[in-house]
Amino acid sequence: MNAPSRVWNTLQANRAQRLQRARAALGCALDGKVLPAAHIGDLLHGVLECGDRVCLEGNNQKQADFLGQALARLDPARINGLHMLLSVLALPEHLDVFERGVAARLDFSFSGPQAARVAKLVAAGKLNIGAIHTYLELFARYFVDLAPRVCLVAAEAADRHGNLYTGPNTEDTPAIVEATAFKNGIVIVQANRIMETLPRVDIPGDWVDFVVQSPRPYYIEPLFTRDPAQISEIQVLMAMTAIKGIYAEYQVERLNHGIGFDTAAIELLLPTYATDLGLKGKIARHWALNPHPALIPAIESGFVESVYSFGSELGMEDYVRARPDVFSVGPDGSMRSNRALCQAAGHYACDMFIGSTLQIDLQGNSSTATLGRISGFGGAPNMGADARGRRHASPAWLKAGRQAREGRNAIPRGQKLVVQIVETFREHMQPAFVERLDAWELAEQAGMAIPPVMIYGDDVTHILTEEGIANLLLCRDDDEREQAIRGVAGYTAVGMARDKRMVENLRDRGAIVRPEDIGVDKRLATRDLLAAKSMKDLVRASGGLYQPPKRFRNW
């Protein structure tokens, strides 16, 4: 007896059913692909099914907030058990869906503003975490085993055919939409404007099913803006040490900076201190980076040659438009960003990542997940990892590789520089250096298979504090790595437990470098070295093109 033939188009058939339900619920309210905002609940109840994988666009900056609020208001008796996919948990409604029982499972990358609430919901059994991903890892799974059945995204503008203009804040939208549309999912978009003719088409209309004009522009956070007035003299000293002890030492030309005042200080010392050292044209020329306002003086001085961005930054639109040689600018004059491609660039095309963390242990493992806060990591594990598949050479990559393999009978290969820059004590005098990461206890509490480590110690090449640099590439065994870390951990309990003789031996070999060892004059480490000392200075440096958000204006 012949077995029944297999049906090969179940996803297509299911999509057709969802569209049919939606059109029946919307009736004549639907104009092409555009529906009024008042009918968003009807649409979501029509297209969603219990247990669906739903990708809600929650980026580092741009948020599909109107759609997120509508999702959180759904009737949990009709729609429940959703499996949410989000890059970033930034808004209350991202977790309201779990509080109300609309959603049950979560795969995500970062939850900074909502980290404490995530921990509470996990403890209460209202939220089950599938995994904490890097951005690239999560995007990749959209195309493999986490294809969304429905995605909810945000655009700057749309036309009635569903064509989208995402503008400078494209971010995650292309990856989300493509993964959904080509697996027969449903794509729903909130747009700030409905236009007859778009400035440019970033996503074609035949990938999009429904568009709603949001009652207000989507929420966007100026995440990468740092006021130079808040940079301390300790951070200036650390920036000087970084420039002379790492950037110049390895001839780092292509790099990514994490978010923070530590790296903002470095950016603001490039046109002054680094230029005085004769490093212009030799270091920090090409960047995978959002358009940080702190980078304006370095761009204006000719230090920075190119920047490819994950997303945009509020207030930088006119400046970026006026500098198309530096940024990726379309024929419409606005920047094109793409988080997935920029993550790939940061992983493979950059020689160095430098960023901060909350805790570092004695092996150099670091994490931003601490007790009571399940924050995730965003893109740091992609940026801060040696790209084992890389094959093209550069001076920085080759030198780091030689140091890592010195004295070993190993085939020559390079290594990415991964730098953790931290002050030994964080806010509220919390030590940055610990014997054991909180991540171990978090893993036990949340039932995770592995502790949520952000950057593994075997990828970290340097740790930089106000005490100096620990060059882990030059450490010959685990004991030396531990003492090198203790040697720059200051007056923390970890630092006070150092073996003083071993630390001095490591210093003699260059595995620990104090600022004075490389000619960094601590007396010069003042705010006078900064190329801009206030937000107003950044505006002046931009020739008036930079327009800071209101909360950064104090004049």
PDB file of N, CA and C in Angstrom, residues 145-218:
ATOM      1  N   ASP A 145      16.736  28.072  12.334  1.00  0.00           N
ATOM      2  CA  ASP A 145      15.737  27.370  13.151  1.00  0.00           C
ATOM      3  C   ASP A 145      14.817  28.283  13.945  1.00  0.00           C
ATOM      4  N   LEU A 146      14.962  29.618  13.804  1.00  0.00           N
ATOM      5  CA  LEU A 146      14.079  30.558  14.493  1.00  0.00           C
ATOM      6  C   LEU A 146      13.411  31.510  13.503  1.00  0.00           C
ATOM      7  N   ALA A 147      13.013  31.007  12.358  1.00  0.00           N
ATOM      8  CA  ALA A 147      12.349  31.862  11.367  1.00  0.00           C
ATOM      9  C   ALA A 147      11.043  32.407  11.955  1.00  0.00           C
ATOM     10  N   PRO A 148      10.849  33.726  11.956  1.00  0.00           N
ATOM     11  CA  PRO A 148       9.618  34.285  12.524  1.00  0.00           C
ATOM     12  C   PRO A 148       8.401  33.943  11.654  1.00  0.00           C
ATOM     13  N   ARG A 149       7.287  33.628  12.298  1.00  0.00           N
ATOM     14  CA  ARG A 149       6.020  33.493  11.558  1.00  0.00           C
ATOM     15  C   ARG A 149       5.425  34.858  11.308  1.00  0.00           C
ATOM     16  N   VAL A 150       5.660  35.789  12.235  1.00  0.00           N
ATOM     17  CA  VAL A 150       5.194  37.176  12.084  1.00  0.00           C
ATOM     18  C   VAL A 150       6.310  38.082  12.571  1.00  0.00           C
ATOM     19  N   CYS A 151       6.587  39.136  11.822  1.00  0.00           N
ATOM     20  CA  CYS A 151       7.542  40.130  12.320  1.00  0.00           C
ATOM     21  C   CYS A 151       6.892  41.502  12.328  1.00  0.00           C
ATOM     22  N   LEU A 152       7.295  42.306  13.307  1.00  0.00           N
ATOM     23  CA  LEU A 152       6.765  43.651  13.522  1.00  0.00           C
ATOM     24  C   LEU A 152       7.949  44.608  13.507  1.00  0.00           C
ATOM     25  N   VAL A 153       8.051  45.443  12.475  1.00  0.00           N
ATOM     26  CA  VAL A 153       9.232  46.283  12.297  1.00  0.00           C
ATOM     27  C   VAL A 153       8.835  47.744  12.100  1.00  0.00           C
ATOM     28  N   ALA A 154       9.843  48.614  12.107  1.00  0.00           N
ATOM     29  CA  ALA A 154       9.621  50.060  11.996  1.00  0.00           C
ATOM     30  C   ALA A 154      10.374  50.624  10.798  1.00  0.00           C
ATOM     31  N   ALA A 155       9.746  51.600  10.134  1.00  0.00           N
ATOM     32  CA  ALA A 155      10.366  52.272   8.989  1.00  0.00           C
ATOM     33  C   ALA A 155      10.140  53.775   9.091  1.00  0.00           C
ATOM     34  N   GLU A 156      11.016  54.512   8.456  1.00  0.00           N
ATOM     35  CA  GLU A 156      10.867  55.963   8.409  1.00  0.00           C
ATOM     36  C   GLU A 156       9.652  56.340   7.579  1.00  0.00           C
ATOM     37  N   ALA A 157       9.474  55.671   6.446  1.00  0.00           N
ATOM     38  CA  ALA A 157       8.337  55.981   5.568  1.00  0.00           C
ATOM     39  C   ALA A 157       8.006  54.762   4.722  1.00  0.00           C
ATOM     40  N   ALA A 158       6.762  54.750   4.227  1.00  0.00           N
ATOM     41  CA  ALA A 158       6.305  53.679   3.333  1.00  0.00           C
ATOM     42  C   ALA A 158       5.372  54.284   2.304  1.00  0.00           C
ATOM     43  N   ASP A 159       5.206  53.591   1.173  1.00  0.00           N
ATOM     44  CA  ASP A 159       4.157  53.998   0.237  1.00  0.00           C
ATOM     45  C   ASP A 159       3.018  52.975   0.320  1.00  0.00           C
ATOM     46  N   ARG A 160       1.974  53.194  -0.458  1.00  0.00           N
ATOM     47  CA  ARG A 160       0.777  52.350  -0.349  1.00  0.00           C
ATOM     48  C   ARG A 160       0.991  50.951  -0.913  1.00  0.00           C
ATOM     49  N   HIS A 161       2.103  50.767  -1.610  1.00  0.00           N
ATOM     50  CA  HIS A 161       2.430  49.438  -2.132  1.00  0.00           C
ATOM     51  C   HIS A 161       3.280  48.633  -1.148  1.00  0.00           C
ATOM     52  N   GLY A 162       3.656  49.249  -0.020  1.00  0.00           N
ATOM     53  CA  GLY A 162       4.457  48.557   0.982  1.00  0.00           C
ATOM     54  C   GLY A 162       5.951  48.732   0.832  1.00  0.00           C
ATOM     55  N   ASN A 163       6.404  49.505  -0.161  1.00  0.00           N
ATOM     56  CA  ASN A 163       7.831  49.808  -0.256  1.00  0.00           C
ATOM     57  C   ASN A 163       8.248  50.627   0.970  1.00  0.00           C
ATOM     58  N   LEU A 164       9.437  50.339   1.487  1.00  0.00           N
ATOM     59  CA  LEU A 164       9.878  50.987   2.723  1.00  0.00           C
ATOM     60  C   LEU A 164      11.136  51.821   2.519  1.00  0.00           C
ATOM     61  N   TYR A 165      11.139  52.969   3.189  1.00  0.00           N
ATOM     62  CA  TYR A 165      12.340  53.797   3.320  1.00  0.00           C
ATOM     63  C   TYR A 165      12.727  53.748   4.793  1.00  0.00           C
ATOM     64  N   THR A 166      13.861  53.141   5.085  1.00  0.00           N
ATOM     65  CA  THR A 166      14.277  52.997   6.481  1.00  0.00           C
ATOM     66  C   THR A 166      15.226  54.100   6.925  1.00  0.00           C
ATOM     67  N   GLY A 167      15.748  54.890   5.979  1.00  0.00           N
ATOM     68  CA  GLY A 167      16.571  56.033   6.338  1.00  0.00           C
ATOM     69  C   GLY A 167      17.853  55.655   7.051  1.00  0.00           C
ATOM     70  N   PRO A 168      18.409  56.586   7.822  1.00  0.00           N
ATOM     71  CA  PRO A 168      19.700  56.313   8.473  1.00  0.00           C
ATOM     72  C   PRO A 168      19.611  55.235   9.549  1.00  0.00           C
ATOM     73  N   ASN A 169      18.430  55.053  10.125  1.00  0.00           N
ATOM     74  CA  ASN A 169      18.262  54.077  11.208  1.00  0.00           C
ATOM     75  C   ASN A 169      17.704  52.759  10.694  1.00  0.00           C
ATOM     76  N   THR A 170      18.351  52.198   9.697  1.00  0.00           N
ATOM     77  CA  THR A 170      17.907  50.924   9.142  1.00  0.00           C
ATOM     78  C   THR A 170      18.082  49.805  10.171  1.00  0.00           C
ATOM     79  N   GLU A 171      19.249  49.740  10.802  1.00  0.00           N
ATOM     80  CA  GLU A 171      19.562  48.781  11.859  1.00  0.00           C
ATOM     81  C   GLU A 171      19.232  47.330  11.486  1.00  0.00           C
ATOM     82  N   ASP A 172      18.289  46.696  12.238  1.00  0.00           N
ATOM     83  CA  ASP A 172      18.029  45.262  12.055  1.00  0.00           C
ATOM     84  C   ASP A 172      16.982  44.960  10.982  1.00  0.00           C
ATOM     85  N   THR A 173      16.302  45.978  10.464  1.00  0.00           N
ATOM     86  CA  THR A 173      15.122  45.759   9.618  1.00  0.00           C
ATOM     87  C   THR A 173      15.371  44.805   8.448  1.00  0.00           C
ATOM     88  N   PRO A 174      16.437  44.939   7.652  1.00  0.00           N
ATOM     89  CA  PRO A 174      16.607  44.029   6.499  1.00  0.00           C
ATOM     90  C   PRO A 174      16.703  42.567   6.895  1.00  0.00           C
ATOM     91  N   ALA A 175      17.455  42.267   7.944  1.00  0.00           N
ATOM     92  CA  ALA A 175      17.612  40.868   8.358  1.00  0.00           C
ATOM     93  C   ALA A 175      16.276  40.291   8.820  1.00  0.00           C
ATOM     94  N   ILE A 176      15.531  41.053   9.595  1.00  0.00           N
ATOM     95  CA  ILE A 176      14.248  40.564  10.125  1.00  0.00           C
ATOM     96  C   ILE A 176      13.254  40.323   8.995  1.00  0.00           C
ATOM     97  N   VAL A 177      13.111  41.311   8.109  1.00  0.00           N
ATOM     98  CA  VAL A 177      12.108  41.225   7.045  1.00  0.00           C
ATOM     99  C   VAL A 177      12.438  40.099   6.068  1.00  0.00           C
ATOM    100  N   GLU A 178      13.701  39.998   5.672  1.00  0.00           N
ATOM    101  CA  GLU A 178      14.059  38.962   4.703  1.00  0.00           C
ATOM    102  C   GLU A 178      13.847  37.561   5.286  1.00  0.00           C
ATOM    103  N   ALA A 179      14.249  37.360   6.535  1.00  0.00           N
ATOM    104  CA  ALA A 179      14.084  36.046   7.150  1.00  0.00           C
ATOM    105  C   ALA A 179      12.612  35.656   7.238  1.00  0.00           C
ATOM    106  N   THR A 180      11.743  36.634   7.494  1.00  0.00           N
ATOM    107  CA  THR A 180      10.309  36.356   7.635  1.00  0.00           C
ATOM    108  C   THR A 180       9.640  36.169   6.277  1.00  0.00           C
ATOM    109  N   ALA A 181       9.893  37.107   5.373  1.00  0.00           N
ATOM    110  CA  ALA A 181       9.194  37.101   4.086  1.00  0.00           C
ATOM    111  C   ALA A 181       9.505  35.865   3.260  1.00  0.00           C
ATOM    112  N   PHE A 182      10.734  35.376   3.333  1.00  0.00           N
ATOM    113  CA  PHE A 182      11.123  34.257   2.487  1.00  0.00           C
ATOM    114  C   PHE A 182      10.954  32.896   3.172  1.00  0.00           C
ATOM    115  N   LYS A 183      10.281  32.918   4.332  1.00  0.00           N
ATOM    116  CA  LYS A 183       9.857  31.675   4.960  1.00  0.00           C
ATOM    117  C   LYS A 183       8.332  31.718   5.135  1.00  0.00           C
ATOM    118  N   ASN A 184       7.678  32.479   4.236  1.00  0.00           N
ATOM    119  CA  ASN A 184       6.222  32.566   4.191  1.00  0.00           C
ATOM    120  C   ASN A 184       5.607  33.057   5.494  1.00  0.00           C
ATOM    121  N   GLY A 185       6.321  33.990   6.142  1.00  0.00           N
ATOM    122  CA  GLY A 185       5.769  34.642   7.315  1.00  0.00           C
ATOM    123  C   GLY A 185       5.012  35.906   6.943  1.00  0.00           C
ATOM    124  N   ILE A 186       4.533  36.614   7.957  1.00  0.00           N
ATOM    125  CA  ILE A 186       3.767  37.841   7.762  1.00  0.00           C
ATOM    126  C   ILE A 186       4.600  39.021   8.241  1.00  0.00           C
ATOM    127  N   VAL A 187       4.759  40.037   7.390  1.00  0.00           N
ATOM    128  CA  VAL A 187       5.559  41.221   7.708  1.00  0.00           C
ATOM    129  C   VAL A 187       4.628  42.414   7.917  1.00  0.00           C
ATOM    130  N   ILE A 188       4.670  42.975   9.122  1.00  0.00           N
ATOM    131  CA  ILE A 188       3.847  44.137   9.478  1.00  0.00           C
ATOM    132  C   ILE A 188       4.777  45.283   9.857  1.00  0.00           C
ATOM    133  N   VAL A 189       4.494  46.467   9.331  1.00  0.00           N
ATOM    134  CA  VAL A 189       5.398  47.611   9.490  1.00  0.00           C
ATOM    135  C   VAL A 189       4.656  48.802  10.079  1.00  0.00           C
ATOM    136  N   GLN A 190       5.268  49.445  11.075  1.00  0.00           N
ATOM    137  CA  GLN A 190       4.798  50.767  11.482  1.00  0.00           C
ATOM    138  C   GLN A 190       5.699  51.793  10.801  1.00  0.00           C
ATOM    139  N   ALA A 191       5.094  52.797  10.187  1.00  0.00           N
ATOM    140  CA  ALA A 191       5.857  53.818   9.468  1.00  0.00           C
ATOM    141  C   ALA A 191       5.535  55.183  10.049  1.00  0.00           C
ATOM    142  N   ASN A 192       6.542  56.042  10.087  1.00  0.00           N
ATOM    143  CA  ASN A 192       6.309  57.405  10.552  1.00  0.00           C
ATOM    144  C   ASN A 192       5.451  58.192   9.570  1.00  0.00           C
ATOM    145  N   ARG A 193       5.614  57.884   8.280  1.00  0.00           N
ATOM    146  CA  ARG A 193       4.875  58.615   7.237  1.00  0.00           C
ATOM    147  C   ARG A 193       4.460  57.663   6.126  1.00  0.00           C
ATOM    148  N   ILE A 194       3.339  57.966   5.505  1.00  0.00           N
ATOM    149  CA  ILE A 194       2.932  57.310   4.261  1.00  0.00           C
ATOM    150  C   ILE A 194       3.123  58.324   3.152  1.00  0.00           C
ATOM    151  N   MET A 195       3.931  57.993   2.140  1.00  0.00           N
ATOM    152  CA  MET A 195       4.279  58.936   1.081  1.00  0.00           C
ATOM    153  C   MET A 195       3.919  58.362  -0.286  1.00  0.00           C
ATOM    154  N   GLU A 196       3.698  59.252  -1.232  1.00  0.00           N
ATOM    155  CA  GLU A 196       3.467  58.816  -2.611  1.00  0.00           C
ATOM    156  C   GLU A 196       4.761  58.327  -3.244  1.00  0.00           C
ATOM    157  N   THR A 197       5.834  59.112  -3.022  1.00  0.00           N
ATOM    158  CA  THR A 197       7.143  58.769  -3.581  1.00  0.00           C
ATOM    159  C   THR A 197       8.177  58.784  -2.465  1.00  0.00           C
ATOM    160  N   LEU A 198       8.904  57.687  -2.310  1.00  0.00           N
ATOM    161  CA  LEU A 198       9.893  57.580  -1.250  1.00  0.00           C
ATOM    162  C   LEU A 198      11.235  58.175  -1.676  1.00  0.00           C
ATOM    163  N   PRO A 199      12.026  58.682  -0.723  1.00  0.00           N
ATOM    164  CA  PRO A 199      13.374  59.182  -1.061  1.00  0.00           C
ATOM    165  C   PRO A 199      14.239  58.108  -1.708  1.00  0.00           C
ATOM    166  N   ARG A 200      14.116  56.885  -1.237  1.00  0.00           N
ATOM    167  CA  ARG A 200      14.757  55.717  -1.836  1.00  0.00           C
ATOM    168  C   ARG A 200      14.020  54.492  -1.309  1.00  0.00           C
ATOM    169  N   VAL A 201      14.112  53.390  -2.020  1.00  0.00           N
ATOM    170  CA  VAL A 201      13.472  52.153  -1.570  1.00  0.00           C
ATOM    171  C   VAL A 201      14.532  51.268  -0.926  1.00  0.00           C
ATOM    172  N   ASP A 202      14.393  51.045   0.382  1.00  0.00           N
ATOM    173  CA  ASP A 202      15.333  50.204   1.120  1.00  0.00           C
ATOM    174  C   ASP A 202      14.859  48.762   1.205  1.00  0.00           C
ATOM    175  N   ILE A 203      13.557  48.554   1.252  1.00  0.00           N
ATOM    176  CA  ILE A 203      12.970  47.212   1.281  1.00  0.00           C
ATOM    177  C   ILE A 203      11.781  47.208   0.326  1.00  0.00           C
ATOM    178  N   PRO A 204      11.757  46.281  -0.657  1.00  0.00           N
ATOM    179  CA  PRO A 204      10.685  46.295  -1.664  1.00  0.00           C
ATOM    180  C   PRO A 204       9.337  45.874  -1.077  1.00  0.00           C
ATOM    181  N   GLY A 205       8.291  46.429  -1.656  1.00  0.00           N
ATOM    182  CA  GLY A 205       6.944  46.214  -1.156  1.00  0.00           C
ATOM    183  C   GLY A 205       6.461  44.782  -1.225  1.00  0.00           C
ATOM    184  N   ASP A 206       7.002  43.975  -2.139  1.00  0.00           N
ATOM    185  CA  ASP A 206       6.512  42.596  -2.215  1.00  0.00           C
ATOM    186  C   ASP A 206       7.068  41.722  -1.094  1.00  0.00           C
ATOM    187  N   TRP A 207       7.908  42.281  -0.221  1.00  0.00           N
ATOM    188  CA  TRP A 207       8.320  41.576   0.992  1.00  0.00           C
ATOM    189  C   TRP A 207       7.429  41.947   2.178  1.00  0.00           C
ATOM    190  N   VAL A 208       6.539  42.908   1.986  1.00  0.00           N
ATOM    191  CA  VAL A 208       5.767  43.510   3.083  1.00  0.00           C
ATOM    192  C   VAL A 208       4.287  43.210   2.893  1.00  0.00           C
ATOM    193  N   ASP A 209       3.597  42.885   4.003  1.00  0.00           N
ATOM    194  CA  ASP A 209       2.171  42.551   3.922  1.00  0.00           C
ATOM    195  C   ASP A 209       1.257  43.679   4.380  1.00  0.00           C
ATOM    196  N   PHE A 210       1.610  44.334   5.478  1.00  0.00           N
ATOM    197  CA  PHE A 210       0.734  45.373   6.024  1.00  0.00           C
ATOM    198  C   PHE A 210       1.575  46.535   6.542  1.00  0.00           C
ATOM    199  N   VAL A 211       1.046  47.747   6.360  1.00  0.00           N
ATOM    200  CA  VAL A 211       1.702  48.958   6.855  1.00  0.00           C
ATOM    201  C   VAL A 211       0.681  49.772   7.633  1.00  0.00           C
ATOM    202  N   VAL A 212       1.084  50.266   8.789  1.00  0.00           N
ATOM    203  CA  VAL A 212       0.238  51.157   9.575  1.00  0.00           C
ATOM    204  C   VAL A 212       1.035  52.418   9.881  1.00  0.00           C
ATOM    205  N   GLN A 213       0.415  53.562   9.685  1.00  0.00           N
ATOM    206  CA  GLN A 213       1.083  54.808  10.055  1.00  0.00           C
ATOM    207  C   GLN A 213       0.935  54.992  11.556  1.00  0.00           C
ATOM    208  N   SER A 214       2.045  55.035  12.234  1.00  0.00           N
ATOM    209  CA  SER A 214       2.026  55.163  13.689  1.00  0.00           C
ATOM    210  C   SER A 214       1.519  56.543  14.087  1.00  0.00           C
ATOM    211  N   PRO A 215       0.761  56.642  15.185  1.00  0.00           N
ATOM    212  CA  PRO A 215       0.291  57.952  15.644  1.00  0.00           C
ATOM    213  C   PRO A 215       1.423  58.905  16.008  1.00  0.00           C
ATOM    214  N   ARG A 216       2.611  58.369  16.228  1.00  0.00           N
ATOM    215  CA  ARG A 216       3.769  59.207  16.562  1.00  0.00           C
ATOM    216  C   ARG A 216       5.016  58.530  15.984  1.00  0.00           C
ATOM    217  N   PRO A 217       6.080  59.290  15.754  1.00  0.00           N
ATOM    218  CA  PRO A 217       7.313  58.674  15.231  1.00  0.00           C
ATOM    219  C   PRO A 217       7.828  57.599  16.177  1.00  0.00           C
ATOM    220  N   TYR A 218       8.456  56.567  15.610  1.00  0.00           N
ATOM    221  CA  TYR A 218       8.982  55.504  16.454  1.00  0.00           C
ATOM    222  C   TYR A 218       9.995  56.054  17.452  1.00  0.00           C
TER     223      TYR A 218
END
